mmCIF file of C-alpha atoms in Angstrom:
data_model
loop_
_atom_site.group_PDB
_atom_site.id
_atom_site.type_symbol
_atom_site.label_atom_id
_atom_site.label_comp_id
_atom_site.label_asym_id
_atom_site.label_seq_id
_atom_site.Cartn_x
_atom_site.Cartn_y
_atom_site.Cartn_z
ATOM 1 C CA UNK A 1 49.885 155.935 87.620
ATOM 2 C CA UNK A 2 53.093 156.446 85.673
ATOM 3 C CA UNK A 3 55.689 158.993 86.775
ATOM 4 C CA UNK A 4 57.201 160.907 83.836
ATOM 5 C CA UNK A 5 60.483 161.031 85.702
ATOM 6 C CA UNK A 6 60.487 157.297 86.350
ATOM 7 C CA UNK A 7 63.594 155.492 85.141
ATOM 8 C CA UNK A 8 62.804 153.526 81.967
ATOM 9 C CA UNK A 9 66.424 152.607 81.207
ATOM 10 C CA UNK A 10 65.604 149.089 82.424
ATOM 11 C CA UNK A 11 63.703 148.627 79.171
ATOM 12 C CA UNK A 12 66.777 149.448 77.070
ATOM 13 C CA UNK A 13 64.941 152.025 74.965
ATOM 14 C CA UNK A 14 65.519 155.740 74.458
ATOM 15 C CA UNK A 15 63.194 158.510 75.594
ATOM 16 C CA UNK A 16 62.265 159.087 71.957
ATOM 17 C CA UNK A 17 61.321 155.426 71.527
ATOM 18 C CA UNK A 18 59.286 155.500 74.740
ATOM 19 C CA UNK A 19 57.461 158.683 73.707
ATOM 20 C CA UNK A 20 56.731 157.187 70.292
ATOM 21 C CA UNK A 21 55.177 154.075 71.905
ATOM 22 C CA UNK A 22 53.057 156.199 74.239
ATOM 23 C CA UNK A 23 51.826 158.318 71.319
ATOM 24 C CA UNK A 24 50.995 155.197 69.308
ATOM 25 C CA UNK A 25 48.931 153.753 72.167
ATOM 26 C CA UNK A 26 47.065 157.046 72.604
ATOM 27 C CA UNK A 27 46.289 157.275 68.879
ATOM 28 C CA UNK A 28 45.044 153.696 68.879
ATOM 29 C CA UNK A 29 42.770 154.293 71.889
ATOM 30 C CA UNK A 30 41.245 157.460 70.420
ATOM 31 C CA UNK A 31 40.804 155.925 66.956
ATOM 32 C CA UNK A 32 39.277 152.659 68.192
ATOM 33 C CA UNK A 33 36.934 154.504 70.560
ATOM 34 C CA UNK A 34 35.623 156.628 67.696
ATOM 35 C CA UNK A 35 35.541 153.777 65.181
ATOM 36 C CA UNK A 36 33.750 151.306 67.460
ATOM 37 C CA UNK A 37 31.288 153.668 69.166
ATOM 38 C CA UNK A 38 32.995 153.537 72.539
ATOM 39 C CA UNK A 39 33.357 149.757 72.757
ATOM 40 C CA UNK A 40 35.879 148.500 75.286
ATOM 41 C CA UNK A 41 39.457 148.028 74.080
ATOM 42 C CA UNK A 42 41.239 144.884 75.197
ATOM 43 C CA UNK A 43 44.434 145.341 77.159
ATOM 44 C CA UNK A 44 45.914 142.656 74.927
ATOM 45 C CA UNK A 45 45.473 144.935 71.896
ATOM 46 C CA UNK A 46 47.420 147.743 73.572
ATOM 47 C CA UNK A 47 50.119 145.371 74.765
ATOM 48 C CA UNK A 48 50.625 144.044 71.237
ATOM 49 C CA UNK A 49 51.336 147.565 69.987
ATOM 50 C CA UNK A 50 54.313 147.624 72.346
ATOM 51 C CA UNK A 51 55.543 144.044 72.123
ATOM 52 C CA UNK A 52 55.580 143.861 68.318
ATOM 53 C CA UNK A 53 59.052 145.446 68.436
ATOM 54 C CA UNK A 54 60.018 145.218 72.106
ATOM 55 C CA UNK A 55 60.076 142.102 74.280
ATOM 56 C CA UNK A 56 60.443 143.402 77.838
ATOM 57 C CA UNK A 57 57.531 141.981 79.839
ATOM 58 C CA UNK A 58 56.983 145.080 81.973
ATOM 59 C CA UNK A 59 57.127 147.591 79.136
ATOM 60 C CA UNK A 60 53.433 147.408 78.063
ATOM 61 C CA UNK A 61 52.225 148.279 81.575
ATOM 62 C CA UNK A 62 54.673 151.194 81.760
ATOM 63 C CA UNK A 63 53.617 152.571 78.362
ATOM 64 C CA UNK A 64 49.892 152.167 79.084
ATOM 65 C CA UNK A 65 50.287 154.033 82.373
ATOM 66 C CA UNK A 66 52.135 156.876 80.634
ATOM 67 C CA UNK A 67 49.386 156.978 78.001
ATOM 68 C CA UNK A 68 46.820 157.113 80.794
ATOM 69 C CA UNK A 69 48.542 160.158 82.302
ATOM 70 C CA UNK A 70 48.695 162.021 78.992
ATOM 71 C CA UNK A 71 45.094 161.199 78.080
ATOM 72 C CA UNK A 72 44.082 162.823 81.352
ATOM 73 C CA UNK A 73 46.335 165.891 81.348
ATOM 74 C CA UNK A 74 46.207 166.693 77.609
ATOM 75 C CA UNK A 75 42.901 165.310 76.327
ATOM 76 C CA UNK A 76 40.764 165.394 79.471
ATOM 77 C CA UNK A 77 39.939 161.672 79.362
ATOM 78 C CA UNK A 78 40.177 159.062 82.081
ATOM 79 C CA UNK A 79 41.460 155.732 80.795
ATOM 80 C CA UNK A 80 39.451 153.393 82.976
ATOM 81 C CA UNK A 81 40.217 149.710 83.323
ATOM 82 C CA UNK A 82 37.040 147.692 83.518
ATOM 83 C CA UNK A 83 36.881 144.976 86.130
ATOM 84 C CA UNK A 84 34.767 142.043 85.094
ATOM 85 C CA UNK A 85 31.901 141.655 87.551
ATOM 86 C CA UNK A 86 31.144 138.188 88.878
ATOM 87 C CA UNK A 87 28.034 136.582 87.376
ATOM 88 C CA UNK A 88 25.176 136.384 89.828
ATOM 89 C CA UNK A 89 24.823 133.036 91.543
ATOM 90 C CA UNK A 90 22.622 130.390 89.979
ATOM 91 C CA UNK A 91 21.916 126.721 90.453
ATOM 92 C CA UNK A 92 22.218 126.079 86.746
ATOM 93 C CA UNK A 93 25.295 125.897 84.592
ATOM 94 C CA UNK A 94 26.205 129.243 83.105
ATOM 95 C CA UNK A 95 28.253 130.077 80.034
ATOM 96 C CA UNK A 96 29.403 133.668 79.547
ATOM 97 C CA UNK A 97 29.084 135.076 76.044
ATOM 98 C CA UNK A 98 32.259 137.067 76.711
ATOM 99 C CA UNK A 99 35.482 135.119 76.955
ATOM 100 C CA UNK A 100 37.910 135.491 79.804
ATOM 101 C CA UNK A 101 40.509 136.705 77.324
ATOM 102 C CA UNK A 102 38.914 140.160 77.255
ATOM 103 C CA UNK A 103 38.477 140.413 81.035
ATOM 104 C CA UNK A 104 40.983 143.296 81.166
ATOM 105 C CA UNK A 105 39.740 146.094 78.956
ATOM 106 C CA UNK A 106 39.675 149.879 78.845
ATOM 107 C CA UNK A 107 37.267 152.659 77.972
ATOM 108 C CA UNK A 108 37.856 156.403 78.012
ATOM 109 C CA UNK A 109 35.578 158.592 80.105
ATOM 110 C CA UNK A 110 35.403 162.366 79.703
ATOM 111 C CA UNK A 111 36.524 164.272 82.799
ATOM 112 C CA UNK A 112 34.612 167.379 81.775
ATOM 113 C CA UNK A 113 31.628 168.478 83.861
ATOM 114 C CA UNK A 114 28.417 167.001 82.431
ATOM 115 C CA UNK A 115 27.016 170.407 81.436
ATOM 116 C CA UNK A 116 30.206 171.381 79.581
ATOM 117 C CA UNK A 117 30.404 167.993 77.850
ATOM 118 C CA UNK A 118 26.794 168.221 76.641
ATOM 119 C CA UNK A 119 27.285 171.772 75.358
ATOM 120 C CA UNK A 120 30.640 171.486 73.608
ATOM 121 C CA UNK A 121 31.488 167.813 73.037
ATOM 122 C CA UNK A 122 28.417 165.593 72.846
ATOM 123 C CA UNK A 123 27.411 164.664 69.312
ATOM 124 C CA UNK A 124 23.717 165.461 68.813
ATOM 125 C CA UNK A 125 23.670 162.925 65.984
ATOM 126 C CA UNK A 126 24.162 160.103 68.506
ATOM 127 C CA UNK A 127 21.750 161.376 71.162
ATOM 128 C CA UNK A 128 19.189 158.757 70.096
ATOM 129 C CA UNK A 129 21.697 156.004 70.949
ATOM 130 C CA UNK A 130 22.324 157.567 74.355
ATOM 131 C CA UNK A 131 18.581 157.616 74.985
ATOM 132 C CA UNK A 132 18.212 153.994 73.889
ATOM 133 C CA UNK A 133 21.091 152.987 76.167
ATOM 134 C CA UNK A 134 19.388 154.583 79.153
ATOM 135 C CA UNK A 135 16.083 152.903 78.318
ATOM 136 C CA UNK A 136 17.631 149.421 78.092
ATOM 137 C CA UNK A 137 19.735 149.854 81.227
ATOM 138 C CA UNK A 138 16.686 151.154 83.083
ATOM 139 C CA UNK A 139 14.650 148.108 82.065
ATOM 140 C CA UNK A 140 17.370 145.760 83.317
ATOM 141 C CA UNK A 141 17.805 147.856 86.481
ATOM 142 C CA UNK A 142 14.077 147.660 87.273
ATOM 143 C CA UNK A 143 14.204 143.893 86.705
ATOM 144 C CA UNK A 144 16.739 143.612 89.520
ATOM 145 C CA UNK A 145 19.895 143.975 87.438
ATOM 146 C CA UNK A 146 19.265 140.871 85.339
ATOM 147 C CA UNK A 147 16.635 139.993 82.747
ATOM 148 C CA UNK A 148 15.956 137.156 80.332
ATOM 149 C CA UNK A 149 16.450 138.104 76.692
ATOM 150 C CA UNK A 150 12.832 137.208 75.933
ATOM 151 C CA UNK A 151 11.562 139.533 78.660
ATOM 152 C CA UNK A 152 13.811 142.390 77.535
ATOM 153 C CA UNK A 153 12.422 142.197 74.021
ATOM 154 C CA UNK A 154 8.896 141.973 75.435
ATOM 155 C CA UNK A 155 9.410 145.403 77.015
ATOM 156 C CA UNK A 156 11.105 146.840 73.933
ATOM 157 C CA UNK A 157 8.249 145.608 71.708
ATOM 158 C CA UNK A 158 5.864 147.746 73.735
ATOM 159 C CA UNK A 159 7.947 150.689 72.505
ATOM 160 C CA UNK A 160 7.720 149.514 68.899
ATOM 161 C CA UNK A 161 11.213 147.999 68.860
ATOM 162 C CA UNK A 162 11.581 144.461 67.516
ATOM 163 C CA UNK A 163 14.550 142.102 67.401
ATOM 164 C CA UNK A 164 13.798 141.346 63.747
ATOM 165 C CA UNK A 165 13.808 145.008 62.728
ATOM 166 C CA UNK A 166 16.997 145.611 60.749
ATOM 167 C CA UNK A 167 15.916 148.958 59.282
ATOM 168 C CA UNK A 168 14.469 150.997 62.116
ATOM 169 C CA UNK A 169 14.199 154.637 60.933
ATOM 170 C CA UNK A 170 16.269 155.882 63.884
ATOM 171 C CA UNK A 171 18.252 152.938 65.288
ATOM 172 C CA UNK A 172 18.782 150.821 62.193
ATOM 173 C CA UNK A 173 19.414 147.199 63.185
ATOM 174 C CA UNK A 174 17.822 147.180 66.655
ATOM 175 C CA UNK A 175 19.264 143.831 67.744
ATOM 176 C CA UNK A 176 22.750 144.944 66.742
ATOM 177 C CA UNK A 177 22.370 148.110 68.823
ATOM 178 C CA UNK A 178 21.556 145.949 71.864
ATOM 179 C CA UNK A 179 24.615 143.801 71.151
ATOM 180 C CA UNK A 180 26.719 146.974 70.967
ATOM 181 C CA UNK A 181 25.738 147.673 74.592
ATOM 182 C CA UNK A 182 27.385 144.340 75.439
ATOM 183 C CA UNK A 183 30.557 145.359 73.607
ATOM 184 C CA UNK A 184 30.502 148.740 75.345
ATOM 185 C CA UNK A 185 30.229 146.844 78.651
ATOM 186 C CA UNK A 186 26.930 148.337 79.747
ATOM 187 C CA UNK A 187 25.471 144.835 79.628
ATOM 188 C CA UNK A 188 26.821 141.336 80.049
ATOM 189 C CA UNK A 189 25.181 138.546 78.097
ATOM 190 C CA UNK A 190 25.143 135.044 79.550
ATOM 191 C CA UNK A 191 23.656 131.704 78.656
ATOM 192 C CA UNK A 192 22.089 129.642 81.442
ATOM 193 C CA UNK A 193 21.700 125.935 80.793
ATOM 194 C CA UNK A 194 18.651 124.623 82.635
ATOM 195 C CA UNK A 195 16.417 121.546 82.533
ATOM 196 C CA UNK A 196 14.167 123.212 79.960
ATOM 197 C CA UNK A 197 17.000 124.249 77.664
ATOM 198 C CA UNK A 198 19.226 127.282 77.244
ATOM 199 C CA UNK A 199 18.120 130.750 78.323
ATOM 200 C CA UNK A 200 19.959 133.957 77.469
ATOM 201 C CA UNK A 201 20.151 136.665 80.117
ATOM 202 C CA UNK A 202 21.278 140.271 80.058
ATOM 203 C CA UNK A 203 22.878 141.564 83.234
ATOM 204 C CA UNK A 204 24.179 145.013 84.153
ATOM 205 C CA UNK A 205 27.920 145.175 83.443
ATOM 206 C CA UNK A 206 30.717 147.418 84.713
ATOM 207 C CA UNK A 207 29.806 150.686 82.995
ATOM 208 C CA UNK A 208 26.135 150.442 83.966
ATOM 209 C CA UNK A 209 27.172 149.811 87.573
ATOM 210 C CA UNK A 210 29.456 152.854 87.612
ATOM 211 C CA UNK A 211 28.412 155.360 90.288
ATOM 212 C CA UNK A 212 27.582 158.384 88.068
ATOM 213 C CA UNK A 213 25.759 156.222 85.510
ATOM 214 C CA UNK A 214 23.763 154.487 88.257
ATOM 215 C CA UNK A 215 22.763 157.856 89.670
ATOM 216 C CA UNK A 216 21.625 159.134 86.268
ATOM 217 C CA UNK A 217 19.582 155.972 85.746
ATOM 218 C CA UNK A 218 17.851 156.458 89.095
ATOM 219 C CA UNK A 219 17.077 160.074 88.201
ATOM 220 C CA UNK A 220 15.758 158.983 84.803
ATOM 221 C CA UNK A 221 13.474 156.372 86.368
ATOM 222 C CA UNK A 222 12.321 158.852 89.008
ATOM 223 C CA UNK A 223 11.325 161.343 86.310
ATOM 224 C CA UNK A 224 9.301 158.683 84.485
ATOM 225 C CA UNK A 225 7.529 157.673 87.700
ATOM 226 C CA UNK A 226 6.684 161.305 88.467
ATOM 227 C CA UNK A 227 5.248 161.775 84.968
ATOM 228 C CA UNK A 228 3.163 158.622 85.340
ATOM 229 C CA UNK A 229 1.813 159.805 88.691
ATOM 230 C CA UNK A 230 1.007 163.234 87.248
ATOM 231 C CA UNK A 231 -0.835 161.583 84.340
ATOM 232 C CA UNK A 232 -2.872 159.439 86.725
ATOM 233 C CA UNK A 233 -3.834 162.505 88.761
ATOM 234 C CA UNK A 234 -5.184 164.395 85.751
#
């Protein structure tokens, strides 16, 4: 984490220039998060904001760390770097649908208590997307953390959701919403090349494996199981 009193004279820039770079990175993070529905932001994008006018190799890391501090203390957001999880082992060749170039990325996570966030911050107009996210992650979780694309859509079809539906009354383009979960790093999409051809798999990614999210998924699944048991008993 950056120290505001840390000496930045090594970068040959003034305090005003440094503060301007930090502010620009923060604006970019907040704007991109809103514009792209919380999709991960590549570290390379943030670095380019700094290096377009300054060439010191260590400056981007310094500025990003300062931006991280201010996002936390002023805006109440954690700037979290996502660590790419290793693909699960397989005997077949595997090609990731996400290039190694975006391995280092960031998302912002609210530091507010869940109850406060739901009451004062959460957008009720996107609650349907939150619900859909939990459903998809739960399906993959129950499948052992990894599921073939065909099987995922088999389960979604039982809920009336089809890959070919581009005008769902609530979700719009359903397939695109699933792909957004990949960009948001809830899922990782991989292609496995086997003797019978190529098979696409969805696997839980960094944000779905995050402790609080995992716990909420388990609670969500537990509630569904309890409802099913109660229905069977009546």
